[in-house]
Structure formats: C-alpha cells, structure tokens
mmCIF file with all atom_site columns, C-alpha atoms in Angstrom:
data_model
loop_
_atom_site.group_PDB
_atom_site.id
_atom_site.type_symbol
_atom_site.label_atom_id
_atom_site.label_alt_id
_atom_site.label_comp_id
_atom_site.label_asym_id
_atom_site.label_entity_id
_atom_site.label_seq_id
_atom_site.pdbx_PDB_ins_code
_atom_site.Cartn_x
_atom_site.Cartn_y
_atom_site.Cartn_z
_atom_site.occupancy
_atom_site.B_iso_or_equiv
_atom_site.pdbx_formal_charge
_atom_site.auth_seq_id
_atom_site.auth_comp_id
_atom_site.auth_asym_id
_atom_site.auth_atom_id
_atom_site.pdbx_PDB_model_num
ATOM 1   C CA . UNK A 1 1   ? -0.545  27.916  -0.392  1.00 35.00 ? 253 UNK A CA 1
ATOM 2   C CA . UNK A 1 2   ? -1.764  24.675  -1.379  1.00 39.00 ? 254 UNK A CA 1
ATOM 3   C CA . UNK A 1 3   ? 0.893   21.596  -3.247  1.00 46.00 ? 255 UNK A CA 1
ATOM 4   C CA . UNK A 1 4   ? -1.385  21.042  -6.734  1.00 40.00 ? 256 UNK A CA 1
ATOM 5   C CA . UNK A 1 5   ? 0.283   18.440  -8.937  1.00 39.00 ? 257 UNK A CA 1
ATOM 6   C CA . UNK A 1 6   ? -0.427  20.056  -12.391 1.00 36.00 ? 258 UNK A CA 1
ATOM 7   C CA . UNK A 1 7   ? -0.334  17.164  -15.119 1.00 44.00 ? 259 UNK A CA 1
ATOM 8   C CA . UNK A 1 8   ? -2.272  15.365  -12.058 1.00 52.00 ? 260 UNK A CA 1
ATOM 9   C CA . UNK A 1 9   ? -4.792  17.632  -9.778  1.00 68.00 ? 261 UNK A CA 1
ATOM 10  C CA . UNK A 1 10  ? -3.388  15.917  -7.159  1.00 88.00 ? 262 UNK A CA 1
ATOM 11  C CA . UNK A 1 11  ? -3.563  18.177  -4.346  1.00 93.00 ? 263 UNK A CA 1
ATOM 12  C CA . UNK A 1 12  ? -1.471  17.391  -1.050  1.00 95.00 ? 264 UNK A CA 1
ATOM 13  C CA . UNK A 1 13  ? -2.534  19.327  0.965   1.00 94.00 ? 265 UNK A CA 1
ATOM 14  C CA . UNK A 1 14  ? -6.419  17.958  0.768   1.00 95.00 ? 266 UNK A CA 1
ATOM 15  C CA . UNK A 1 15  ? -5.510  14.717  -0.052  1.00 95.00 ? 267 UNK A CA 1
ATOM 16  C CA . UNK A 1 16  ? -3.365  15.302  4.084   1.00 93.00 ? 268 UNK A CA 1
ATOM 17  C CA . UNK A 1 17  ? -6.163  16.542  5.396   1.00 95.00 ? 269 UNK A CA 1
ATOM 18  C CA . UNK A 1 18  ? -8.951  13.856  3.915   1.00 95.00 ? 270 UNK A CA 1
ATOM 19  C CA . UNK A 1 19  ? -6.385  11.386  5.441   1.00 91.00 ? 271 UNK A CA 1
ATOM 20  C CA . UNK A 1 20  ? -6.101  12.141  8.568   1.00 89.00 ? 272 UNK A CA 1
ATOM 21  C CA . UNK A 1 21  ? -10.107 12.518  8.777   1.00 91.00 ? 273 UNK A CA 1
ATOM 22  C CA . UNK A 1 22  ? -10.489 9.481   7.110   1.00 90.00 ? 274 UNK A CA 1
ATOM 23  C CA . UNK A 1 23  ? -7.528  6.902   8.761   1.00 85.00 ? 275 UNK A CA 1
ATOM 24  C CA . UNK A 1 24  ? -6.056  9.248   12.294  1.00 77.00 ? 276 UNK A CA 1
ATOM 25  C CA . UNK A 1 25  ? -2.966  7.160   12.338  1.00 63.00 ? 277 UNK A CA 1
ATOM 26  C CA . UNK A 1 26  ? 0.636   7.010   10.387  1.00 52.00 ? 278 UNK A CA 1
ATOM 27  C CA . UNK A 1 27  ? -0.171  5.288   7.123   1.00 50.00 ? 279 UNK A CA 1
ATOM 28  C CA . UNK A 1 28  ? 1.692   1.956   7.210   1.00 56.00 ? 280 UNK A CA 1
ATOM 29  C CA . UNK A 1 29  ? 0.474   -1.093  8.451   1.00 53.00 ? 281 UNK A CA 1
ATOM 30  C CA . UNK A 1 30  ? 1.879   -2.335  10.843  1.00 59.00 ? 282 UNK A CA 1
ATOM 31  C CA . UNK A 1 31  ? 0.841   0.376   13.399  1.00 67.00 ? 283 UNK A CA 1
ATOM 32  C CA . UNK A 1 32  ? -2.128  1.099   11.231  1.00 70.00 ? 284 UNK A CA 1
ATOM 33  C CA . UNK A 1 33  ? -4.010  -2.735  12.825  1.00 75.00 ? 285 UNK A CA 1
ATOM 34  C CA . UNK A 1 34  ? -3.230  -1.655  16.215  1.00 73.00 ? 286 UNK A CA 1
ATOM 35  C CA . UNK A 1 35  ? -5.249  1.372   15.486  1.00 75.00 ? 287 UNK A CA 1
ATOM 36  C CA . UNK A 1 36  ? -8.121  0.107   13.286  1.00 74.00 ? 288 UNK A CA 1
ATOM 37  C CA . UNK A 1 37  ? -8.183  -4.557  14.225  1.00 81.00 ? 289 UNK A CA 1
ATOM 38  C CA . UNK A 1 38  ? -12.255 -4.067  13.597  1.00 87.00 ? 290 UNK A CA 1
ATOM 39  C CA . UNK A 1 39  ? -11.122 -2.560  10.161  1.00 91.00 ? 291 UNK A CA 1
ATOM 40  C CA . UNK A 1 40  ? -8.036  -4.953  9.087   1.00 93.00 ? 292 UNK A CA 1
ATOM 41  C CA . UNK A 1 41  ? -7.927  -7.113  7.458   1.00 95.00 ? 293 UNK A CA 1
ATOM 42  C CA . UNK A 1 42  ? -4.795  -10.023 5.674   1.00 95.00 ? 294 UNK A CA 1
ATOM 43  C CA . UNK A 1 43  ? -5.102  -12.444 2.162   1.00 97.00 ? 295 UNK A CA 1
ATOM 44  C CA . UNK A 1 44  ? -2.355  -14.135 1.873   1.00 96.00 ? 296 UNK A CA 1
ATOM 45  C CA . UNK A 1 45  ? -1.724  -14.432 -2.044  1.00 95.00 ? 297 UNK A CA 1
ATOM 46  C CA . UNK A 1 46  ? -0.574  -18.264 -3.180  1.00 96.00 ? 298 UNK A CA 1
ATOM 47  C CA . UNK A 1 47  ? -2.494  -21.011 -2.262  1.00 94.00 ? 299 UNK A CA 1
ATOM 48  C CA . UNK A 1 48  ? -1.150  -22.367 0.661   1.00 92.00 ? 300 UNK A CA 1
ATOM 49  C CA . UNK A 1 49  ? 0.155   -19.290 2.318   1.00 90.00 ? 301 UNK A CA 1
ATOM 50  C CA . UNK A 1 50  ? 3.313   -19.853 -0.218  1.00 93.00 ? 302 UNK A CA 1
ATOM 51  C CA . UNK A 1 51  ? 5.149   -16.524 0.715   1.00 93.00 ? 303 UNK A CA 1
ATOM 52  C CA . UNK A 1 52  ? 6.461   -16.030 -2.957  1.00 95.00 ? 304 UNK A CA 1
ATOM 53  C CA . UNK A 1 53  ? 5.751   -17.108 -6.627  1.00 96.00 ? 305 UNK A CA 1
ATOM 54  C CA . UNK A 1 54  ? 7.898   -18.912 -8.537  1.00 96.00 ? 306 UNK A CA 1
ATOM 55  C CA . UNK A 1 55  ? 6.277   -19.363 -11.317 1.00 97.00 ? 307 UNK A CA 1
ATOM 56  C CA . UNK A 1 56  ? 4.336   -17.863 -13.971 1.00 97.00 ? 308 UNK A CA 1
ATOM 57  C CA . UNK A 1 57  ? 1.026   -19.514 -13.140 1.00 97.00 ? 309 UNK A CA 1
ATOM 58  C CA . UNK A 1 58  ? 1.443   -18.773 -9.161  1.00 97.00 ? 310 UNK A CA 1
ATOM 59  C CA . UNK A 1 59  ? 2.790   -14.965 -10.417 1.00 98.00 ? 311 UNK A CA 1
ATOM 60  C CA . UNK A 1 60  ? -1.204  -15.522 -12.226 1.00 98.00 ? 312 UNK A CA 1
ATOM 61  C CA . UNK A 1 61  ? -2.922  -16.483 -8.795  1.00 97.00 ? 313 UNK A CA 1
ATOM 62  C CA . UNK A 1 62  ? -1.095  -13.788 -6.824  1.00 97.00 ? 314 UNK A CA 1
ATOM 63  C CA . UNK A 1 63  ? -1.929  -10.614 -9.317  1.00 98.00 ? 315 UNK A CA 1
ATOM 64  C CA . UNK A 1 64  ? -5.302  -12.309 -9.465  1.00 97.00 ? 316 UNK A CA 1
ATOM 65  C CA . UNK A 1 65  ? -6.441  -12.710 -5.632  1.00 97.00 ? 317 UNK A CA 1
ATOM 66  C CA . UNK A 1 66  ? -4.706  -8.563  -4.782  1.00 97.00 ? 318 UNK A CA 1
ATOM 67  C CA . UNK A 1 67  ? -7.380  -7.534  -8.251  1.00 97.00 ? 319 UNK A CA 1
ATOM 68  C CA . UNK A 1 68  ? -10.849 -9.341  -6.819  1.00 97.00 ? 320 UNK A CA 1
ATOM 69  C CA . UNK A 1 69  ? -10.013 -7.794  -3.556  1.00 97.00 ? 321 UNK A CA 1
ATOM 70  C CA . UNK A 1 70  ? -9.650  -5.260  -4.849  1.00 96.00 ? 322 UNK A CA 1
ATOM 71  C CA . UNK A 1 71  ? -12.692 -5.213  -7.728  1.00 94.00 ? 323 UNK A CA 1
ATOM 72  C CA . UNK A 1 72  ? -14.749 -6.484  -4.326  1.00 95.00 ? 324 UNK A CA 1
ATOM 73  C CA . UNK A 1 73  ? -14.155 -3.424  -2.290  1.00 94.00 ? 325 UNK A CA 1
ATOM 74  C CA . UNK A 1 74  ? -15.266 -1.324  -5.442  1.00 86.00 ? 326 UNK A CA 1
ATOM 75  C CA . UNK A 1 75  ? -16.720 2.038   -5.924  1.00 80.00 ? 327 UNK A CA 1
ATOM 76  C CA . UNK A 1 76  ? -15.862 1.668   -9.641  1.00 75.00 ? 328 UNK A CA 1
ATOM 77  C CA . UNK A 1 77  ? -13.099 4.458   -9.382  1.00 75.00 ? 329 UNK A CA 1
ATOM 78  C CA . UNK A 1 78  ? -11.595 4.137   -12.649 1.00 88.00 ? 330 UNK A CA 1
ATOM 79  C CA . UNK A 1 79  ? -7.778  5.572   -10.635 1.00 95.00 ? 331 UNK A CA 1
ATOM 80  C CA . UNK A 1 80  ? -6.805  5.115   -7.173  1.00 96.00 ? 332 UNK A CA 1
ATOM 81  C CA . UNK A 1 81  ? -3.945  7.014   -5.560  1.00 97.00 ? 333 UNK A CA 1
ATOM 82  C CA . UNK A 1 82  ? -0.587  4.886   -4.975  1.00 97.00 ? 334 UNK A CA 1
ATOM 83  C CA . UNK A 1 83  ? 1.640   5.569   -2.453  1.00 96.00 ? 335 UNK A CA 1
ATOM 84  C CA . UNK A 1 84  ? 4.746   4.388   -2.209  1.00 96.00 ? 336 UNK A CA 1
ATOM 85  C CA . UNK A 1 85  ? 7.961   5.093   0.354   1.00 92.00 ? 337 UNK A CA 1
ATOM 86  C CA . UNK A 1 86  ? 11.481  4.862   0.523   1.00 92.00 ? 338 UNK A CA 1
ATOM 87  C CA . UNK A 1 87  ? 14.307  5.123   3.408   1.00 87.00 ? 339 UNK A CA 1
ATOM 88  C CA . UNK A 1 88  ? 17.133  6.296   4.162   1.00 87.00 ? 340 UNK A CA 1
ATOM 89  C CA . UNK A 1 89  ? 18.721  8.697   6.268   1.00 85.00 ? 341 UNK A CA 1
ATOM 90  C CA . UNK A 1 90  ? 18.146  11.913  4.701   1.00 84.00 ? 342 UNK A CA 1
ATOM 91  C CA . UNK A 1 91  ? 15.528  14.362  5.734   1.00 84.00 ? 343 UNK A CA 1
ATOM 92  C CA . UNK A 1 92  ? 15.505  15.363  2.280   1.00 87.00 ? 344 UNK A CA 1
ATOM 93  C CA . UNK A 1 93  ? 13.704  13.438  -0.258  1.00 86.00 ? 345 UNK A CA 1
ATOM 94  C CA . UNK A 1 94  ? 16.848  11.823  -2.808  1.00 83.00 ? 346 UNK A CA 1
ATOM 95  C CA . UNK A 1 95  ? 16.774  10.288  -6.272  1.00 84.00 ? 347 UNK A CA 1
ATOM 96  C CA . UNK A 1 96  ? 13.547  7.077   -6.240  1.00 91.00 ? 348 UNK A CA 1
ATOM 97  C CA . UNK A 1 97  ? 14.229  4.260   -6.942  1.00 91.00 ? 349 UNK A CA 1
ATOM 98  C CA . UNK A 1 98  ? 15.107  3.230   -10.434 1.00 95.00 ? 350 UNK A CA 1
ATOM 99  C CA . UNK A 1 99  ? 12.359  0.771   -10.469 1.00 94.00 ? 351 UNK A CA 1
ATOM 100 C CA . UNK A 1 100 ? 9.787   2.627   -8.322  1.00 94.00 ? 352 UNK A CA 1
ATOM 101 C CA . UNK A 1 101 ? 10.446  5.740   -11.278 1.00 94.00 ? 353 UNK A CA 1
ATOM 102 C CA . UNK A 1 102 ? 9.833   2.814   -13.441 1.00 96.00 ? 354 UNK A CA 1
ATOM 103 C CA . UNK A 1 103 ? 6.329   1.585   -12.521 1.00 96.00 ? 355 UNK A CA 1
ATOM 104 C CA . UNK A 1 104 ? 4.878   5.099   -10.902 1.00 96.00 ? 356 UNK A CA 1
ATOM 105 C CA . UNK A 1 105 ? 6.463   7.812   -13.224 1.00 94.00 ? 357 UNK A CA 1
ATOM 106 C CA . UNK A 1 106 ? 4.093   9.987   -11.689 1.00 94.00 ? 358 UNK A CA 1
ATOM 107 C CA . UNK A 1 107 ? 4.776   10.105  -8.255  1.00 96.00 ? 359 UNK A CA 1
ATOM 108 C CA . UNK A 1 108 ? 4.701   13.423  -5.782  1.00 95.00 ? 360 UNK A CA 1
ATOM 109 C CA . UNK A 1 109 ? 6.290   13.902  -3.117  1.00 95.00 ? 361 UNK A CA 1
ATOM 110 C CA . UNK A 1 110 ? 3.952   13.516  0.050   1.00 94.00 ? 362 UNK A CA 1
ATOM 111 C CA . UNK A 1 111 ? 5.336   13.738  2.991   1.00 90.00 ? 363 UNK A CA 1
ATOM 112 C CA . UNK A 1 112 ? 9.021   13.303  4.541   1.00 90.00 ? 364 UNK A CA 1
ATOM 113 C CA . UNK A 1 113 ? 9.651   12.412  8.353   1.00 83.00 ? 365 UNK A CA 1
ATOM 114 C CA . UNK A 1 114 ? 11.477  10.808  11.400  1.00 85.00 ? 366 UNK A CA 1
ATOM 115 C CA . UNK A 1 115 ? 10.529  6.621   10.734  1.00 73.00 ? 367 UNK A CA 1
ATOM 116 C CA . UNK A 1 116 ? 13.661  5.597   13.089  1.00 61.00 ? 368 UNK A CA 1
ATOM 117 C CA . UNK A 1 117 ? 15.226  7.225   16.173  1.00 58.00 ? 369 UNK A CA 1
ATOM 118 C CA . UNK A 1 118 ? 16.074  5.006   18.188  1.00 61.00 ? 370 UNK A CA 1
ATOM 119 C CA . UNK A 1 119 ? 19.699  5.676   17.595  1.00 62.00 ? 371 UNK A CA 1
ATOM 120 C CA . UNK A 1 120 ? 20.463  9.323   17.756  1.00 65.00 ? 372 UNK A CA 1
ATOM 121 C CA . UNK A 1 121 ? 23.446  8.510   15.124  1.00 69.00 ? 373 UNK A CA 1
ATOM 122 C CA . UNK A 1 122 ? 21.737  6.787   12.638  1.00 74.00 ? 374 UNK A CA 1
ATOM 123 C CA . UNK A 1 123 ? 18.048  8.211   12.754  1.00 83.00 ? 375 UNK A CA 1
ATOM 124 C CA . UNK A 1 124 ? 16.401  6.848   9.544   1.00 86.00 ? 376 UNK A CA 1
ATOM 125 C CA . UNK A 1 125 ? 13.931  8.992   7.360   1.00 88.00 ? 377 UNK A CA 1
ATOM 126 C CA . UNK A 1 126 ? 10.312  7.329   5.771   1.00 88.00 ? 378 UNK A CA 1
ATOM 127 C CA . UNK A 1 127 ? 9.934   9.104   2.076   1.00 93.00 ? 379 UNK A CA 1
ATOM 128 C CA . UNK A 1 128 ? 6.922   9.084   0.942   1.00 94.00 ? 380 UNK A CA 1
ATOM 129 C CA . UNK A 1 129 ? 5.574   9.914   -2.570  1.00 96.00 ? 381 UNK A CA 1
ATOM 130 C CA . UNK A 1 130 ? 2.264   9.653   -4.044  1.00 97.00 ? 382 UNK A CA 1
ATOM 131 C CA . UNK A 1 131 ? 0.491   9.598   -7.359  1.00 97.00 ? 383 UNK A CA 1
ATOM 132 C CA . UNK A 1 132 ? -3.481  8.788   -9.411  1.00 96.00 ? 384 UNK A CA 1
ATOM 133 C CA . UNK A 1 133 ? -3.422  6.071   -11.421 1.00 95.00 ? 385 UNK A CA 1
ATOM 134 C CA . UNK A 1 134 ? -5.434  3.947   -13.439 1.00 95.00 ? 386 UNK A CA 1
ATOM 135 C CA . UNK A 1 135 ? -7.677  1.429   -11.900 1.00 93.00 ? 387 UNK A CA 1
ATOM 136 C CA . UNK A 1 136 ? -6.078  -1.680  -14.269 1.00 94.00 ? 388 UNK A CA 1
ATOM 137 C CA . UNK A 1 137 ? -3.742  -4.549  -14.219 1.00 95.00 ? 389 UNK A CA 1
ATOM 138 C CA . UNK A 1 138 ? -1.419  -2.914  -16.523 1.00 95.00 ? 390 UNK A CA 1
ATOM 139 C CA . UNK A 1 139 ? -1.693  0.173   -14.303 1.00 96.00 ? 391 UNK A CA 1
ATOM 140 C CA . UNK A 1 140 ? -0.626  -1.783  -11.197 1.00 97.00 ? 392 UNK A CA 1
ATOM 141 C CA . UNK A 1 141 ? 0.723   -4.483  -12.102 1.00 98.00 ? 393 UNK A CA 1
ATOM 142 C CA . UNK A 1 142 ? 4.069   -4.409  -12.454 1.00 97.00 ? 394 UNK A CA 1
ATOM 143 C CA . UNK A 1 143 ? 3.947   -1.959  -9.031  1.00 97.00 ? 395 UNK A CA 1
ATOM 144 C CA . UNK A 1 144 ? 2.615   -5.566  -7.151  1.00 98.00 ? 396 UNK A CA 1
ATOM 145 C CA . UNK A 1 145 ? 5.071   -7.995  -8.815  1.00 97.00 ? 397 UNK A CA 1
ATOM 146 C CA . UNK A 1 146 ? 7.964   -5.214  -7.802  1.00 97.00 ? 398 UNK A CA 1
ATOM 147 C CA . UNK A 1 147 ? 6.325   -6.010  -3.713  1.00 97.00 ? 399 UNK A CA 1
ATOM 148 C CA . UNK A 1 148 ? 5.915   -9.922  -4.438  1.00 97.00 ? 400 UNK A CA 1
ATOM 149 C CA . UNK A 1 149 ? 9.300   -10.352 -4.978  1.00 96.00 ? 401 UNK A CA 1
ATOM 150 C CA . UNK A 1 150 ? 10.481  -7.706  -1.987  1.00 95.00 ? 402 UNK A CA 1
ATOM 151 C CA . UNK A 1 151 ? 11.717  -4.871  -4.138  1.00 95.00 ? 403 UNK A CA 1
ATOM 152 C CA . UNK A 1 152 ? 10.378  -2.388  -2.976  1.00 94.00 ? 404 UNK A CA 1
ATOM 153 C CA . UNK A 1 153 ? 7.204   -2.431  0.391   1.00 91.00 ? 405 UNK A CA 1
ATOM 154 C CA . UNK A 1 154 ? 5.775   -0.026  2.313   1.00 91.00 ? 406 UNK A CA 1
ATOM 155 C CA . UNK A 1 155 ? 2.996   1.086   -1.178  1.00 95.00 ? 407 UNK A CA 1
ATOM 156 C CA . UNK A 1 156 ? -0.625  1.606   -0.201  1.00 95.00 ? 408 UNK A CA 1
ATOM 157 C CA . UNK A 1 157 ? -3.335  1.375   -3.102  1.00 97.00 ? 409 UNK A CA 1
ATOM 158 C CA . UNK A 1 158 ? -6.473  3.896   -1.810  1.00 96.00 ? 410 UNK A CA 1
ATOM 159 C CA . UNK A 1 159 ? -9.910  4.664   -3.520  1.00 96.00 ? 411 UNK A CA 1
ATOM 160 C CA . UNK A 1 160 ? -9.912  9.135   -3.993  1.00 95.00 ? 412 UNK A CA 1
ATOM 161 C CA . UNK A 1 161 ? -12.271 8.954   -1.306  1.00 95.00 ? 413 UNK A CA 1
ATOM 162 C CA . UNK A 1 162 ? -9.993  7.305   0.958   1.00 95.00 ? 414 UNK A CA 1
ATOM 163 C CA . UNK A 1 163 ? -13.078 5.138   2.095   1.00 94.00 ? 415 UNK A CA 1
ATOM 164 C CA . UNK A 1 164 ? -10.707 2.253   2.266   1.00 95.00 ? 416 UNK A CA 1
ATOM 165 C CA . UNK A 1 165 ? -6.877  1.255   1.964   1.00 94.00 ? 417 UNK A CA 1
ATOM 166 C CA . UNK A 1 166 ? -4.690  -2.240  0.489   1.00 96.00 ? 418 UNK A CA 1
ATOM 167 C CA . UNK A 1 167 ? -1.327  -2.642  1.838   1.00 95.00 ? 419 UNK A CA 1
ATOM 168 C CA . UNK A 1 168 ? -0.108  -4.883  -0.731  1.00 96.00 ? 420 UNK A CA 1
ATOM 169 C CA . UNK A 1 169 ? 3.104   -6.937  0.933   1.00 94.00 ? 421 UNK A CA 1
ATOM 170 C CA . UNK A 1 170 ? 5.076   -9.991  -0.090  1.00 94.00 ? 422 UNK A CA 1
ATOM 171 C CA . UNK A 1 171 ? 3.335   -13.070 0.275   1.00 94.00 ? 423 UNK A CA 1
ATOM 172 C CA . UNK A 1 172 ? -0.804  -11.279 0.408   1.00 96.00 ? 424 UNK A CA 1
ATOM 173 C CA . UNK A 1 173 ? -2.598  -7.634  1.000   1.00 96.00 ? 425 UNK A CA 1
ATOM 174 C CA . UNK A 1 174 ? -3.595  -5.647  4.078   1.00 94.00 ? 426 UNK A CA 1
ATOM 175 C CA . UNK A 1 175 ? -6.955  -4.434  3.915   1.00 95.00 ? 427 UNK A CA 1
ATOM 176 C CA . UNK A 1 176 ? -8.100  -1.479  6.201   1.00 94.00 ? 428 UNK A CA 1
ATOM 177 C CA . UNK A 1 177 ? -11.936 -0.562  5.839   1.00 95.00 ? 429 UNK A CA 1
ATOM 178 C CA . UNK A 1 178 ? -15.303 -0.762  7.179   1.00 94.00 ? 430 UNK A CA 1
ATOM 179 C CA . UNK A 1 179 ? -16.076 -3.723  9.245   1.00 93.00 ? 431 UNK A CA 1
ATOM 180 C CA . UNK A 1 180 ? -19.407 -4.480  7.400   1.00 94.00 ? 432 UNK A CA 1
ATOM 181 C CA . UNK A 1 181 ? -16.706 -4.250  3.945   1.00 95.00 ? 433 UNK A CA 1
ATOM 182 C CA . UNK A 1 182 ? -14.276 -6.616  6.373   1.00 95.00 ? 434 UNK A CA 1
ATOM 183 C CA . UNK A 1 183 ? -16.534 -9.072  6.765   1.00 95.00 ? 435 UNK A CA 1
ATOM 184 C CA . UNK A 1 184 ? -18.560 -9.381  3.512   1.00 96.00 ? 436 UNK A CA 1
ATOM 185 C CA . UNK A 1 185 ? -14.352 -10.516 2.282   1.00 97.00 ? 437 UNK A CA 1
ATOM 186 C CA . UNK A 1 186 ? -13.695 -13.096 5.152   1.00 95.00 ? 438 UNK A CA 1
ATOM 187 C CA . UNK A 1 187 ? -16.855 -14.779 4.003   1.00 96.00 ? 439 UNK A CA 1
ATOM 188 C CA . UNK A 1 188 ? -16.288 -14.122 0.393   1.00 97.00 ? 440 UNK A CA 1
ATOM 189 C CA . UNK A 1 189 ? -12.422 -15.766 0.647   1.00 97.00 ? 441 UNK A CA 1
ATOM 190 C CA . UNK A 1 190 ? -12.414 -17.800 3.748   1.00 95.00 ? 442 UNK A CA 1
ATOM 191 C CA . UNK A 1 191 ? -9.663  -20.069 2.142   1.00 95.00 ? 443 UNK A CA 1
ATOM 192 C CA . UNK A 1 192 ? -7.819  -17.208 1.833   1.00 96.00 ? 444 UNK A CA 1
ATOM 193 C CA . UNK A 1 193 ? -7.301  -16.069 5.342   1.00 94.00 ? 445 UNK A CA 1
ATOM 194 C CA . UNK A 1 194 ? -3.513  -17.047 7.693   1.00 83.00 ? 446 UNK A CA 1
ATOM 195 C CA . UNK A 1 195 ? -4.619  -20.453 9.517   1.00 80.00 ? 447 UNK A CA 1
ATOM 196 C CA . UNK A 1 196 ? -2.901  -19.096 13.205  1.00 67.00 ? 448 UNK A CA 1
ATOM 197 C CA . UNK A 1 197 ? -4.452  -16.763 15.428  1.00 59.00 ? 449 UNK A CA 1
ATOM 198 C CA . UNK A 1 198 ? -3.137  -13.640 15.421  1.00 61.00 ? 450 UNK A CA 1
ATOM 199 C CA . UNK A 1 199 ? -4.801  -13.161 12.014  1.00 58.00 ? 451 UNK A CA 1
ATOM 200 C CA . UNK A 1 200 ? -0.845  -13.004 9.993   1.00 60.00 ? 452 UNK A CA 1
#
C-alpha cells in the first residue's frame, strides 16, 4: 500500500520512485556534487562570500538571493517539496526538533537509514522528512533563516517534478539542475560565485 498523506495528497512511494529516477544518488549535497558535477553550481548568499548575516539588511540580501535563484530555476509552480533531515543514534525516528516542527509542521517521515557506521558502537542514523509547502517567502523564509543561522542543516527544496534540487546551507545554496540551466544561472550571477577553483 502506498504511503500517502491525506492532508497533503503526498505519495511517499511515488516520490521515492521519482527521486531514484531523476537523482540516482543519496539526496545530500556533498554526495550529489560528485555524482553530478556538470549539473551543480554553488552560489554564496552574501557579498564577499560572507558566511553569516549579522543585520536585517544582510538577512534581506541572503533571502533575496535564495528566492532569486529559486524563481529563475522555474517552473512557476505554487508549491515545492521541502525535505528536512535530522541525525541521531536511534534507528527509529523520534520527536523532531521544536524549531523544525514550528517552521515545517506538516512534514511526514520519509525514510531513515544509517548515515555513518564507521564506529560500530556509535552508529548515526539520518531521518528524512518531506512536506509540500507554498512557494512563498512567508512559507520558506523561516526555514531559510534557520539554515543561515546554522540551527538546522540538510534541507532540500525541489519542484514537484524534481527537475532540479536546491540545497540552502549556512553561507549560500547548491543548485543541481540540467547543465543548460546551470550555465544560464552562472552567467546571470557571476558575483555570487566562489572564486575558488573548486567552486566551493
């Protein structure tokens, strides 16, 4: 039986199948960069590659850059998938962080798997949650601010057809998209790119 959220009409089995078809790698930026290097670009969220916003003006710049990239990626759907992740030593998901419950209250548990088994006596599990949220500043900005402040990590935003993925992090955002879209974005925002040869 398909795992479907009656509140959102969210079919988790269908999402898993589509994700595997579109992005056949674990849904995490660090791994995705190695699997799809031609489909990746990183943008920094503040001038001069500053890592953390320290004023209302800097928060406004950071949020504007995130939304500019999201809008230019298209399409003009009114909703996005929001994937959030938490890590702990429990194989079964436990209560989510209060901050995540507040900004993403309708998220459903999607999957859990071993994240790090390098030390058998201290295995870390990753728990993934997904919701469908409006593609608006009101819906997304509280989440993006938590990421910028390094309160949470491991967030992914994606359109319902998964044609691209966006991983905001504390300092910018990683885009995974068709190579032509990546090329257009790079040309549109050269000042937001890293000067490091690796693009990081």
